[in-house]
XYZ file of C-alpha atoms in Angstrom:
644
model
C -67.869 -13.646 177.735
C -64.174 -15.059 177.752
C -64.156 -15.791 174.009
C -65.834 -12.519 173.254
C -62.986 -10.658 175.107
C -60.459 -12.712 173.383
C -62.352 -12.154 170.269
C -62.191 -8.480 170.757
C -58.632 -8.199 171.828
C -57.017 -10.154 168.635
C -57.680 -7.594 166.133
C -56.170 -5.210 168.239
C -52.991 -7.383 168.936
C -52.962 -8.339 164.978
C -52.770 -4.357 164.275
C -50.056 -3.934 166.681
C -47.645 -6.965 165.476
C -48.640 -5.619 161.822
C -47.384 -2.057 162.927
C -44.155 -3.641 164.602
C -43.541 -5.466 161.581
C -43.449 -2.691 158.973
C -41.811 -0.707 161.498
C -39.044 -3.312 161.595
C -39.375 -3.697 157.699
C -39.234 -0.001 157.319
C -36.108 0.002 159.443
C -34.296 -2.844 157.902
C -34.993 -1.314 154.335
C -33.598 2.093 155.365
C -30.697 0.390 156.723
C -30.345 -1.733 153.466
C -30.900 1.245 151.588
C -27.756 3.068 153.498
C -25.624 -0.282 152.841
C -26.520 -0.977 149.486
C -28.506 1.600 147.381
C -26.820 4.525 148.582
C -23.432 3.652 147.602
C -24.600 2.561 144.357
C -26.078 5.943 143.797
C -23.031 7.388 144.763
C -21.108 5.356 142.206
C -23.518 6.477 139.559
C -22.893 10.040 140.430
C -18.901 9.391 140.893
C -19.498 7.864 137.189
C -21.199 11.010 135.651
C -18.394 13.232 137.217
C -15.787 11.101 135.519
C -17.426 11.051 132.114
C -17.907 14.597 132.083
C -14.577 15.485 133.128
C -12.878 12.738 131.362
C -10.587 12.279 134.620
C -9.656 8.609 134.901
C -7.027 8.500 137.563
C -9.326 9.550 140.710
C -10.326 6.602 143.091
C -13.914 6.605 144.236
C -13.677 4.238 147.053
C -13.140 7.053 149.780
C -15.778 8.941 148.735
C -18.114 5.887 149.059
C -19.457 4.615 152.586
C -19.458 0.522 152.027
C -19.772 -2.055 154.894
C -20.764 -4.541 152.091
C -18.157 -6.961 150.665
C -19.883 -7.172 147.275
C -20.470 -3.462 146.954
C -16.668 -3.050 147.850
C -15.496 -5.757 145.204
C -17.934 -3.658 142.869
C -16.011 -0.653 143.507
C -12.528 -2.228 143.476
C -13.181 -3.624 140.018
C -14.712 -0.102 139.035
C -11.585 1.059 140.136
C -9.290 -1.297 138.409
C -11.571 -0.586 135.190
C -10.475 3.134 135.596
C -6.933 2.676 135.680
C -6.959 0.264 132.823
C -8.990 3.135 131.089
C -6.775 6.051 132.381
C -3.358 3.637 131.268
C -4.733 3.350 127.901
C -6.006 7.145 127.622
C -2.386 7.958 128.587
C -0.959 5.881 125.904
C -3.520 7.081 123.476
C -2.647 10.518 124.232
C 1.082 9.803 124.106
C 0.524 7.963 120.887
C -1.561 10.941 119.465
C 1.123 13.137 120.497
C 3.901 11.161 118.967
C 1.793 11.190 115.772
C 1.161 14.762 115.868
C 4.639 15.586 116.050
C 5.442 13.052 113.196
C 2.930 14.912 111.001
C 4.311 18.176 112.109
C 7.820 16.860 111.079
C 6.385 15.553 107.843
C 4.536 18.728 107.219
C 7.929 20.403 107.445
C 9.823 17.987 105.541
C 6.964 18.147 102.818
C 6.936 22.089 102.884
C 10.776 21.857 102.551
C 10.497 19.361 99.873
C 8.184 21.309 98.115
C 10.267 24.559 98.050
C 13.457 22.489 97.044
C 11.054 21.035 94.119
C 10.142 24.530 93.336
C 13.422 25.589 93.473
C 14.882 22.591 91.481
C 12.241 23.010 88.739
C 13.372 26.710 88.501
C 17.043 25.933 88.162
C 15.912 23.228 85.421
C 13.930 25.649 83.410
C 17.178 28.005 83.664
C 19.344 25.025 82.478
C 17.058 24.155 79.846
C 16.898 27.708 78.488
C 20.669 27.829 78.857
C 20.981 24.426 77.088
C 18.620 25.551 74.558
C 20.515 28.525 73.719
C 23.974 26.555 74.340
C 22.696 24.339 71.486
C 21.328 27.288 69.252
C 24.805 28.908 69.774
C 26.661 25.749 69.009
C 24.832 25.451 65.965
C 25.392 29.121 64.914
C 29.219 28.488 65.932
C 29.495 25.285 63.961
C 27.406 26.630 60.818
C 29.798 29.759 60.840
C 32.792 27.510 61.273
C 31.615 25.497 58.337
C 31.296 28.531 56.349
C 34.671 29.981 57.322
C 36.739 26.599 56.830
C 34.813 25.755 53.605
C 35.507 29.080 52.122
C 39.386 28.751 52.038
C 38.893 24.997 51.387
C 37.536 25.892 47.918
C 40.453 27.825 47.060
C 42.890 25.113 48.303
C 41.054 22.204 46.628
C 40.209 23.790 43.630
C 43.334 25.181 43.109
C 45.032 21.973 43.668
C 42.652 20.379 41.027
C 43.995 22.941 38.425
C 47.642 22.691 39.440
C 47.189 18.621 38.863
C 45.580 19.271 35.824
C 48.025 21.723 34.065
C 50.991 19.862 35.994
C 53.660 19.330 33.232
C 55.497 16.637 34.850
C 54.529 13.646 37.323
C 56.404 15.218 40.618
C 54.100 18.429 40.278
C 51.119 16.083 39.741
C 52.112 14.044 42.771
C 52.691 17.341 44.741
C 49.159 18.581 43.895
C 47.647 15.368 44.413
C 48.780 15.221 47.942
C 47.548 18.601 48.348
C 44.190 17.757 47.216
C 43.894 14.467 49.322
C 44.793 16.218 52.623
C 42.104 18.879 52.013
C 39.688 16.206 51.084
C 40.686 14.352 54.572
C 40.222 17.824 56.323
C 36.675 18.412 54.829
C 35.871 14.766 55.874
C 36.637 15.455 59.315
C 34.693 18.864 59.163
C 31.455 17.041 57.850
C 31.959 14.262 60.626
C 31.869 17.099 63.224
C 28.710 18.898 61.548
C 26.675 15.609 61.245
C 27.361 14.857 65.228
C 26.266 18.317 65.764
C 23.091 17.932 63.702
C 22.126 14.347 65.072
C 22.506 15.649 68.707
C 20.417 18.738 68.156
C 17.778 17.077 66.207
C 18.227 18.934 62.834
C 19.509 16.105 60.670
C 16.856 15.187 58.290
C 16.268 12.237 55.939
C 15.605 12.821 52.426
C 13.355 10.218 51.055
C 14.031 9.238 47.362
C 14.102 6.493 45.137
C 17.277 4.586 44.933
C 18.795 1.500 43.580
C 20.642 -0.513 46.820
C 22.909 -2.317 44.383
C 24.159 0.582 42.592
C 24.465 2.628 46.065
C 26.636 -0.327 47.598
C 28.899 -0.618 44.488
C 29.183 3.252 43.863
C 30.265 3.680 47.675
C 32.412 0.731 47.428
C 34.080 1.846 44.214
C 35.180 5.371 45.930
C 37.454 3.527 48.579
C 38.558 0.719 46.205
C 41.961 2.338 45.471
C 42.636 2.868 49.329
C 42.250 -0.795 49.775
C 44.184 -1.441 46.968
C 47.399 0.593 48.011
C 46.999 -1.577 51.300
C 47.328 -4.677 49.047
C 43.631 -5.963 50.378
C 40.838 -7.322 48.449
C 37.698 -5.364 48.583
C 34.219 -7.272 47.531
C 30.974 -6.296 47.658
C 28.275 -9.191 47.490
C 24.635 -7.327 46.731
C 22.239 -10.365 46.932
C 20.289 -11.203 43.713
C 17.183 -10.939 45.668
C 17.563 -7.163 46.064
C 14.651 -5.129 44.943
C 16.125 -2.617 42.029
C 14.147 0.328 43.932
C 13.826 1.359 47.199
C 12.451 4.682 48.922
C 14.926 6.146 51.448
C 17.869 8.702 52.122
C 20.755 6.998 49.511
C 23.000 9.643 50.774
C 22.637 8.650 54.417
C 23.235 4.923 53.339
C 26.158 5.672 51.516
C 27.549 7.524 54.273
C 27.295 4.679 56.521
C 28.726 2.296 53.782
C 31.573 4.532 53.272
C 32.446 5.001 57.036
C 32.173 1.237 57.856
C 34.501 0.729 54.845
C 37.017 3.055 55.294
C 37.095 1.792 59.300
C 37.903 -1.568 57.813
C 40.237 -0.423 55.535
C 42.115 1.756 58.160
C 42.396 -1.015 60.764
C 43.114 -4.082 58.441
C 46.813 -4.507 57.388
C 46.625 -7.693 55.323
C 43.358 -9.793 53.802
C 40.292 -8.933 52.656
C 37.379 -6.848 53.094
C 33.592 -7.840 52.166
C 30.764 -5.492 51.804
C 27.516 -7.489 51.475
C 23.986 -6.256 51.173
C 21.024 -8.297 51.470
C 16.943 -8.138 52.205
C 14.233 -9.946 53.892
C 10.455 -8.560 53.400
C 8.605 -7.097 56.350
C 5.276 -6.794 54.638
C 3.888 -6.051 51.148
C 5.091 -2.533 51.381
C 8.557 -2.706 53.598
C 11.990 -4.712 53.871
C 14.706 -4.888 56.097
C 17.987 -4.250 54.452
C 20.783 -6.021 56.151
C 24.443 -4.523 55.677
C 27.359 -6.662 56.471
C 31.133 -5.122 56.624
C 33.631 -7.918 57.514
C 37.343 -7.562 57.469
C 40.435 -9.562 58.927
C 41.813 -6.719 60.842
C 43.113 -6.364 64.109
C 39.780 -7.134 65.760
C 38.136 -5.426 68.709
C 37.906 -6.700 72.504
C 34.977 -7.034 74.358
C 35.324 -3.749 76.181
C 36.200 -2.035 73.040
C 32.846 -3.069 71.606
C 31.070 -1.255 74.515
C 32.852 1.948 74.036
C 33.431 1.854 70.210
C 30.363 3.770 69.416
C 30.774 6.839 71.631
C 32.137 9.990 70.174
C 35.968 10.502 69.924
C 36.620 7.032 71.388
C 38.878 4.463 69.537
C 39.897 1.034 70.664
C 42.626 2.558 72.880
C 45.375 5.386 72.945
C 47.711 3.015 70.926
C 45.048 2.426 68.055
C 44.847 6.443 67.990
C 48.489 6.981 67.749
C 49.002 3.946 64.891
C 45.896 4.708 63.106
C 45.101 8.170 63.533
C 41.545 9.502 63.079
C 38.975 11.289 65.175
C 36.861 8.334 66.493
C 33.705 9.811 65.051
C 33.133 7.813 62.163
C 31.333 4.746 63.636
C 29.548 7.229 66.102
C 27.957 8.811 62.944
C 27.097 5.326 61.625
C 25.441 4.395 64.830
C 23.223 7.609 65.095
C 22.426 7.555 61.395
C 21.268 3.903 62.061
C 19.017 4.836 64.744
C 17.805 7.744 62.860
C 16.805 5.372 60.033
C 14.977 3.135 62.901
C 17.668 0.690 62.518
C 20.204 -1.421 64.476
C 24.051 -2.230 64.557
C 25.635 -4.980 66.213
C 29.124 -5.993 66.391
C 30.889 -9.558 66.115
C 34.134 -11.325 65.511
C 35.423 -12.863 62.152
C 37.171 -16.145 61.905
C 40.196 -16.346 62.458
C 40.352 -12.524 63.271
C 38.605 -9.421 62.546
C 35.473 -7.697 62.822
C 32.088 -7.930 61.477
C 29.529 -5.061 61.365
C 25.651 -5.675 60.956
C 23.264 -3.366 60.257
C 19.419 -3.863 59.998
C 17.584 -0.912 58.187
C 13.968 -0.567 57.420
C 12.793 0.650 53.602
C 10.149 1.092 51.700
C 10.107 -0.713 48.043
C 7.869 -0.976 45.210
C 6.542 -4.669 44.379
C 6.113 -3.447 40.614
C 8.942 -4.437 38.241
C 11.018 -1.749 36.942
C 12.837 -3.239 34.592
C 12.889 -6.053 32.141
C 13.468 -9.751 33.560
C 16.681 -10.880 32.527
C 16.912 -13.931 30.267
C 18.093 -17.177 31.754
C 20.987 -18.359 30.289
C 22.171 -22.176 29.872
C 26.281 -22.117 30.472
C 28.631 -24.085 32.591
C 31.078 -21.542 34.076
C 34.369 -21.908 36.046
C 35.076 -19.431 38.839
C 38.992 -19.294 39.594
C 39.734 -17.199 42.643
C 41.168 -17.536 46.196
C 38.916 -15.154 47.421
C 36.124 -16.832 48.723
C 34.011 -13.591 48.775
C 34.332 -12.950 45.523
C 33.669 -16.491 44.205
C 30.533 -16.359 46.602
C 29.584 -13.123 44.929
C 29.849 -14.826 41.459
C 28.140 -17.947 42.176
C 25.559 -16.279 43.649
C 24.479 -13.793 40.646
C 25.763 -16.586 37.655
C 23.327 -19.077 39.600
C 20.354 -16.346 39.436
C 21.092 -16.148 35.751
C 20.712 -19.997 35.411
C 24.231 -20.808 34.594
C 25.958 -24.107 36.382
C 29.194 -23.208 38.176
C 32.306 -24.332 39.847
C 35.008 -22.856 41.999
C 38.161 -23.448 41.857
C 40.712 -21.581 44.365
C 44.094 -23.384 43.456
C 46.140 -22.190 40.554
C 47.807 -25.531 40.125
C 44.517 -27.074 39.815
C 43.063 -24.710 37.390
C 46.125 -25.179 35.012
C 45.270 -28.884 35.186
C 41.491 -28.249 34.472
C 42.689 -25.606 31.420
C 44.733 -28.420 29.920
C 42.247 -31.322 30.574
C 40.396 -31.545 27.304
C 37.290 -33.529 28.772
C 36.620 -30.503 30.688
C 34.795 -27.864 28.938
C 33.455 -24.532 30.152
C 31.683 -21.907 28.199
C 33.081 -19.361 30.314
C 35.807 -18.935 32.766
C 35.954 -16.034 35.497
C 40.028 -15.642 36.283
C 41.087 -13.823 39.314
C 44.316 -12.322 38.731
C 45.729 -13.212 42.350
C 45.521 -16.612 41.699
C 48.365 -17.192 38.713
C 49.134 -13.641 38.749
C 50.160 -11.951 35.258
C 47.994 -13.712 32.643
C 50.594 -12.954 29.885
C 52.937 -15.548 31.672
C 50.654 -18.655 31.033
C 48.010 -17.535 28.380
C 48.229 -17.923 24.814
C 46.163 -17.408 21.758
C 44.703 -20.993 22.473
C 41.779 -21.592 20.264
C 39.888 -23.768 22.983
C 39.966 -20.667 25.499
C 39.632 -17.953 23.229
C 36.795 -15.261 24.272
C 36.198 -17.770 27.213
C 37.956 -15.960 29.804
C 36.830 -13.058 31.764
C 39.834 -11.618 33.633
C 39.267 -9.818 36.941
C 41.814 -7.266 38.172
C 42.486 -3.825 39.979
C 42.243 -0.398 37.864
C 45.769 -0.700 37.713
C 46.293 -3.901 36.419
C 43.543 -3.706 33.802
C 44.561 -4.944 30.081
C 44.476 -3.201 26.745
C 42.018 -4.363 24.252
C 45.103 -5.602 22.147
C 46.293 -7.580 25.444
C 42.810 -9.377 25.858
C 42.374 -10.303 22.515
C 46.340 -11.818 22.189
C 45.801 -13.638 25.561
C 42.187 -14.787 24.234
C 40.205 -12.835 27.056
C 36.887 -11.596 26.259
C 36.690 -9.161 28.802
C 38.454 -7.482 31.647
C 36.445 -6.763 34.814
C 37.967 -4.274 37.316
C 37.531 -4.830 41.049
C 35.564 -4.730 43.022
C 33.342 -6.557 40.392
C 29.759 -5.011 39.812
C 26.915 -6.879 39.054
C 26.179 -5.398 35.644
C 29.434 -5.954 34.789
C 28.888 -10.090 35.124
C 25.663 -9.547 33.291
C 27.304 -7.870 30.385
C 30.633 -9.984 30.257
C 28.827 -13.247 30.203
C 26.279 -12.212 27.657
C 26.565 -8.750 26.274
C 23.179 -8.407 25.127
C 22.118 -8.632 28.742
C 22.058 -5.193 29.579
C 19.772 -4.274 32.537
C 17.907 -0.971 32.286
C 19.483 1.321 34.875
C 17.019 3.032 37.099
C 17.330 7.145 37.174
C 18.442 7.930 40.615
C 21.003 10.706 41.301
C 23.555 9.992 39.016
C 24.164 13.220 37.079
C 23.395 14.051 33.468
C 26.673 14.080 31.445
C 27.190 16.531 28.650
C 29.399 16.719 25.670
C 31.259 19.617 26.270
C 33.145 19.633 23.197
C 30.141 20.002 21.549
C 29.103 23.257 23.138
C 29.836 26.672 21.793
C 30.532 28.730 25.004
C 31.879 31.616 23.617
C 28.478 33.512 23.440
C 27.477 32.308 26.737
C 27.509 35.412 29.359
C 27.971 34.267 32.590
C 27.667 36.500 35.988
C 29.868 35.550 39.214
C 28.900 37.068 42.534
C 31.451 36.272 45.089
C 33.071 38.090 47.576
C 35.894 36.020 48.260
C 38.967 37.154 45.865
C 40.558 33.397 45.838
C 37.169 32.081 44.800
C 36.461 34.860 42.472
C 40.266 33.882 40.423
C 39.455 29.827 40.841
C 36.177 30.332 39.191
C 37.333 32.726 36.706
C 40.168 29.737 35.705
C 37.761 27.355 35.465
C 35.085 28.916 33.197
C 37.254 30.860 30.976
C 39.200 27.906 30.140
C 36.003 26.715 28.855
C 35.621 29.812 26.827
C 32.616 31.416 28.722
C 32.453 35.208 29.062
C 32.619 36.013 32.839
C 31.678 38.848 34.980
C 32.536 39.178 38.470
C 31.018 41.290 41.257
C 31.526 41.270 45.021
C 28.163 41.826 46.617
C 24.563 41.262 45.790
C 23.944 45.305 45.044
C 26.353 44.834 42.303
C 24.872 41.719 40.855
C 21.373 43.432 40.766
C 23.200 46.406 38.776
C 24.852 44.257 36.533
C 21.833 42.292 35.542
C 19.907 45.615 34.313
C 22.922 46.512 32.252
C 23.502 43.086 30.698
C 21.734 40.108 29.400
C 23.259 37.064 31.355
C 22.805 33.532 30.462
C 23.671 32.301 34.038
C 24.312 33.709 37.355
C 26.399 32.019 39.867
C 25.412 33.533 43.363
C 27.188 33.222 46.772
C 24.739 33.465 49.599
C 26.935 35.244 52.027
C 27.978 38.494 50.879
C 28.415 42.018 52.347
C 26.038 45.110 51.563
C 23.525 42.588 50.458
C 23.534 39.084 50.543
C 22.990 36.551 47.686
C 19.168 35.816 48.991
C 18.105 39.255 48.881
C 19.532 39.944 45.610
C 18.294 36.789 43.786
C 14.761 37.585 45.276
C 15.279 40.839 43.520
C 16.427 39.960 40.274
C 13.704 37.214 40.623
C 10.676 39.600 39.884
C 12.071 41.139 36.857
C 14.091 38.222 35.422
C 14.029 34.533 34.908
C 17.806 34.109 34.361
C 18.975 30.643 35.995
C 20.534 31.210 39.463
C 22.828 28.873 41.169
C 23.757 29.221 44.623
C 27.340 28.817 45.985
C 27.573 28.549 49.655
C 29.414 26.971 52.202
C 26.497 26.043 54.496
C 25.786 22.472 53.915
C 22.005 22.218 55.444
C 18.319 21.484 54.348
C 17.442 24.750 55.879
C 19.690 26.677 53.502
C 18.334 24.811 50.662
C 15.001 25.945 51.555
C 16.256 29.117 51.676
C 17.586 28.855 48.042
C 14.133 27.812 47.016
C 12.075 30.437 48.697
C 13.955 33.240 47.012
C 13.778 31.423 43.371
C 17.235 29.900 43.116
C 17.254 27.101 40.579
C 20.132 24.877 41.979
C 22.711 24.714 44.695
C 26.251 24.027 45.118
C 27.839 23.435 48.283
C 31.540 24.668 48.882
C 34.153 23.351 48.379
C 32.860 22.098 44.872
C 34.862 20.247 42.554
C 35.515 21.919 38.995
C 33.544 18.781 37.193
C 30.567 19.496 39.711
C 30.483 23.316 38.838
C 31.034 22.729 35.134
C 28.322 20.068 35.178
C 25.834 22.544 37.191
C 26.674 25.567 34.325
C 26.446 23.028 31.187
C 23.165 21.857 32.382
C 21.377 25.349 32.523
C 23.320 26.291 29.643
C 22.312 23.543 27.372
C 18.736 23.147 28.497
C 17.262 25.733 30.974
C 14.718 24.365 33.422
C 12.112 26.225 35.368
C 12.984 28.781 37.594
C 10.986 26.943 40.663
C 13.068 23.673 40.021
C 15.984 23.250 42.660
C 18.542 20.497 42.146
C 20.755 20.336 45.348
C 24.067 19.321 44.828
C 25.087 18.881 48.298
C 28.462 16.957 48.600
């Protein structure tokens, strides 16, 4: 009964205990939720608010009830994280604002720069147009100045030439020669100015034609030989034996370069010698480098002067300008022409003093031999000269002919050699500067007869009788030419000359001029009178008119053999008149104009003119043109410009 009672009471007691335990667990769970879970939920809610509002400066500890250390540490850590995020957000915002400010500033600067750039481009465009217009105006001005200066210059030079020709005494001839020389100097200055302008404006064009480089070198030096002689200078040309006989290029511009460098060397050399050497080396099968060396024993150049010497209107210093004169344009033109021809120019010093200009210019050449090969000779030659440049030149070309040669630079040694019977030479090249006047030491010695080739200046040249009396086989004038060496050492060795720019010569005495009628269309009275004097002295019948319309009327009424047509005339110019005349007649027309340019040449060709003579022309140039057309009339379409 007892146990029964106990067994009935125990389940009830267990139920009470279980209920009490559950109640206690619930109370403890609620308390724990209140202490742990609720703060966590509150923290999550605060996180959502912060995330949504992006406000990281709030401190969430005050809004959350918390009595647990761990939760408190969590809140403290979270607040620290918010502070760090807020700090970084603030820094990021500040940096963003700074970047935005910089971008704004840069944008403003860029807009300002773009505005300034557009303004600059606009100004540059205006400046370019102004520069083009100024260049065109300068070209027109120089062309007009060329015409206005050349027109009276033809009267000055032409009348001076006639005066010198007809002068009755030496004083009058000298005065006329001085007038002519001064006019030529003025004309050279004008040509330099025009060339500078053409190069700067890009209007200078090269005229490609075949030419002989050796002939070009020697002909250029020949023009200034008297200038060098008058200063007591020895001028020598040294063309290499290896030079081709035919090149293609602008021989006129090469000649201008040589003349400018040579005249510059003569001007600045008071004593000694000047040499002009020309050599070449092959680039490929069609092109070669032509090397030109112009050396002198003059005053030389300082390092600073070498840097500035090619600038326009520049000389070494002001004292140089005062002492030697000149415009300072010559070397500027040389450099510009050299560069236009794709060449280079350098300056070096010579020993013991002086200057050497070295140019390298490419040219096209023809490998086909244009002449018969020169027969080699077996001779022993003595070269007697103090001039090392002359001896070098002679030795080079004599060796090329196969001759053995020996050089003597002392007059005393030469006399010993001549008097020594064991010494025998087939030919002796004797320079007049070595022993002076040959009349003082040469006689009709049979052993020397026809062996001596005497070399001297034009003014010291010996007559045929004097050469025969002194036993001289031939007399060569300096600077000595290659063809003269060949003809002197073996008269049968005559090279075939290439037809280049040499004018055709006519025997004027054999021409019957009395039946030849020439029409001159020229508005300048002085030029009318000059041409009248020149042509009427030759017996031509000359009719003179003053404008193009009168020229047309004259050709209707009279049959002329030739027309000399000035291009610039009032009422109707020469171009229009020639064009109208050419429609009904094929009378040869020679243009007379003061405009020296390729454009003018083409304009003459376009209207049917046959030839071109640039003012101021010389008497022999005018007569050569006239006689060429009266002797043999070429086709009306052939233009033979004679631009000097």
